[in-house]
Coordinates of C-alpha atoms and ligand atoms in Angstrom, one line a residue:
X82 CA 22.8 -54.2 -89.3
X83 CA 25.1 -55.9 -91.5
X84 CA 25.7 -52.6 -93.5
X85 CA 26.7 -50.7 -90.3
X86 CA 29.2 -52.6 -89.1
X87 CA 31.2 -53.4 -92.3
X88 CA 31.2 -49.4 -92.8
X89 CA 32.7 -49.4 -88.9
X90 CA 34.8 -52.3 -90.2
X91 CA 35.8 -50.7 -93.2
X92 CA 36.8 -47.1 -91.5
X93 CA 38.6 -49.1 -88.3
X94 CA 41.1 -50.7 -91.1
X95 CA 41.2 -47.6 -93.0
X96 CA 42.7 -45.9 -89.8
X97 CA 44.7 -48.7 -89.2
X98 CA 46.3 -48.3 -92.4
X99 CA 46.8 -44.7 -91.6
X100 CA 49.0 -46.0 -88.9
X101 CA 46.6 -44.2 -86.1
X102 CA 44.7 -46.1 -83.0
X103 CA 41.3 -44.7 -83.4
X104 CA 39.6 -46.8 -81.0
X105 CA 37.0 -44.5 -79.4
X106 CA 38.7 -44.6 -75.7
X107 CA 41.6 -43.0 -77.3
X108 CA 40.2 -40.5 -79.2
X109 CA 38.3 -39.2 -75.7
X110 CA 41.6 -39.5 -73.7
X111 CA 43.5 -37.5 -76.6
X112 CA 41.4 -34.5 -76.9
X113 CA 41.1 -34.2 -72.8
X114 CA 45.0 -34.7 -72.9
X115 CA 44.8 -31.8 -75.4
X116 CA 43.2 -29.7 -73.5
X117 CA 45.4 -30.2 -70.7
X118 CA 43.0 -32.4 -68.2
X119 CA 44.6 -34.8 -65.7
X120 CA 43.7 -37.7 -65.5
X121 CA 43.8 -41.5 -64.5
X122 CA 42.6 -44.6 -66.7
X123 CA 40.6 -47.7 -65.6
X124 CA 40.6 -46.9 -62.0
X125 CA 40.1 -50.7 -60.5
X126 CA 39.5 -49.3 -56.7
X127 CA 36.2 -47.2 -58.0
X128 CA 32.8 -49.3 -59.0
X129 CA 32.6 -50.2 -62.4
X130 CA 36.5 -49.5 -62.9
X131 CA 35.8 -46.1 -64.9
X132 CA 37.6 -45.6 -68.2
X133 CA 38.6 -42.2 -67.0
X134 CA 38.9 -40.3 -64.1
X135 CA 39.4 -36.7 -63.6
X136 CA 40.0 -36.4 -59.7
X137 CA 40.2 -32.9 -59.4
X138 CA 36.5 -32.5 -61.0
X139 CA 34.9 -35.2 -59.0
X140 CA 34.2 -36.6 -62.3
X141 CA 34.3 -40.3 -64.0
X142 CA 33.6 -41.2 -67.6
X143 CA 33.0 -44.3 -69.4
X144 CA 33.2 -44.7 -73.0
X145 CA 31.3 -47.4 -73.5
X146 CA 30.9 -49.8 -76.9
X147 CA 27.2 -49.2 -78.4
X148 CA 26.6 -53.4 -78.6
X149 CA 27.9 -54.4 -75.4
X150 CA 26.6 -51.9 -72.9
X151 CA 23.4 -51.4 -74.6
X152 CA 23.0 -47.9 -76.0
X153 CA 19.4 -47.3 -76.2
X154 CA 17.5 -46.6 -79.0
X155 CA 21.3 -47.1 -81.1
X156 CA 21.2 -49.4 -84.4
X157 CA 24.6 -50.8 -82.9
X158 CA 22.9 -52.4 -80.0
X159 CA 21.0 -54.9 -81.6
X160 CA 20.7 -58.5 -80.2
X161 CA 22.3 -61.3 -82.2
X162 CA 20.1 -63.9 -83.8
X163 CA 21.9 -66.8 -83.3
X164 CA 21.9 -68.0 -79.6
X165 CA 19.4 -65.2 -78.8
X166 CA 18.1 -66.3 -75.1
X167 CA 22.4 -66.1 -74.2
X168 CA 22.9 -62.8 -75.9
X169 CA 19.7 -61.1 -74.7
X170 CA 20.8 -62.4 -70.8
X171 CA 24.4 -61.4 -71.1
X172 CA 23.7 -58.1 -72.4
X173 CA 21.0 -57.3 -70.1
X174 CA 23.6 -58.0 -67.5
X175 CA 26.0 -55.5 -68.4
X176 CA 23.7 -52.8 -68.7
X177 CA 22.7 -53.5 -65.5
X178 CA 26.5 -53.5 -63.9
X179 CA 26.9 -50.5 -65.5
X180 CA 23.6 -48.7 -64.2
X181 CA 24.5 -49.8 -60.6
X182 CA 28.3 -48.9 -60.9
X183 CA 27.0 -45.4 -62.0
X184 CA 24.4 -45.2 -59.0
X185 CA 27.3 -46.4 -56.4
X186 CA 29.8 -44.0 -57.9
X187 CA 26.9 -41.0 -57.9
X188 CA 26.5 -42.0 -54.1
X189 CA 30.0 -42.0 -53.7
X190 CA 30.0 -38.1 -55.0
X191 CA 31.2 -38.5 -58.3
X192 CA 29.9 -37.2 -61.2
X193 CA 29.1 -39.8 -64.2
X194 CA 29.6 -39.0 -67.9
X195 CA 29.0 -41.8 -70.2
X196 CA 30.3 -41.5 -73.6
X197 CA 28.8 -43.9 -76.5
X198 CA 31.1 -45.3 -79.1
X199 CA 28.9 -43.6 -82.0
X200 CA 29.2 -40.2 -80.2
X201 CA 32.5 -40.1 -80.3
X202 CA 33.0 -38.9 -83.7
X203 CA 30.7 -36.1 -83.4
X204 CA 32.8 -33.0 -82.7
X205 CA 30.0 -31.1 -80.8
X206 CA 29.7 -34.0 -78.2
X207 CA 33.6 -33.7 -76.8
X208 CA 33.3 -29.7 -77.1
X209 CA 30.1 -30.6 -74.7
X210 CA 32.4 -33.1 -72.9
X211 CA 34.7 -30.4 -72.2
X212 CA 32.6 -27.9 -70.8
X213 CA 30.9 -30.3 -68.7
X214 CA 33.9 -31.2 -67.0
X215 CA 34.8 -27.2 -66.6
X216 CA 31.6 -26.9 -65.0
X217 CA 30.5 -24.7 -67.4
X218 CA 27.0 -27.0 -67.9
X219 CA 25.2 -29.3 -65.7
X220 CA 24.8 -33.0 -66.4
X221 CA 21.6 -34.7 -66.0
X222 CA 21.6 -37.9 -63.4
X223 CA 22.3 -41.1 -65.0
X224 CA 19.3 -42.2 -64.0
X225 CA 16.8 -39.8 -66.4
Ligands
LIG540 ZN1 25.2 -46.0 -80.0

């Protein structure tokens, strides 16, 4: 785990040196922007305050940090050993909140797409996102 973070940290530092803002959310945004999508950011009047909202496609996109939002099966989603109980509860509540927001959004007719921090650098994943938004692919429901 320590190795994973130090590697992440190193690339974060490197990207700052190069003068680019490379947070996962900004990467996804700039990709969508390049492809000509119009979207709104951090829409507070929708459940869960989605990071990116594409009204024309009735689609919302969450870009989730793997640790805070509990990416299942991801090595970044570990539970800290100190104050383990505090963290377990807090992180569980985060994930629960996400799930509830997704279900509410779906009930309101929105398509919910979650992109995990660890997936953002996978080029294929972003192409997949673009196809998805265009309606070329179907997205499984959040619950599955
Ligand atoms: Zn992950």
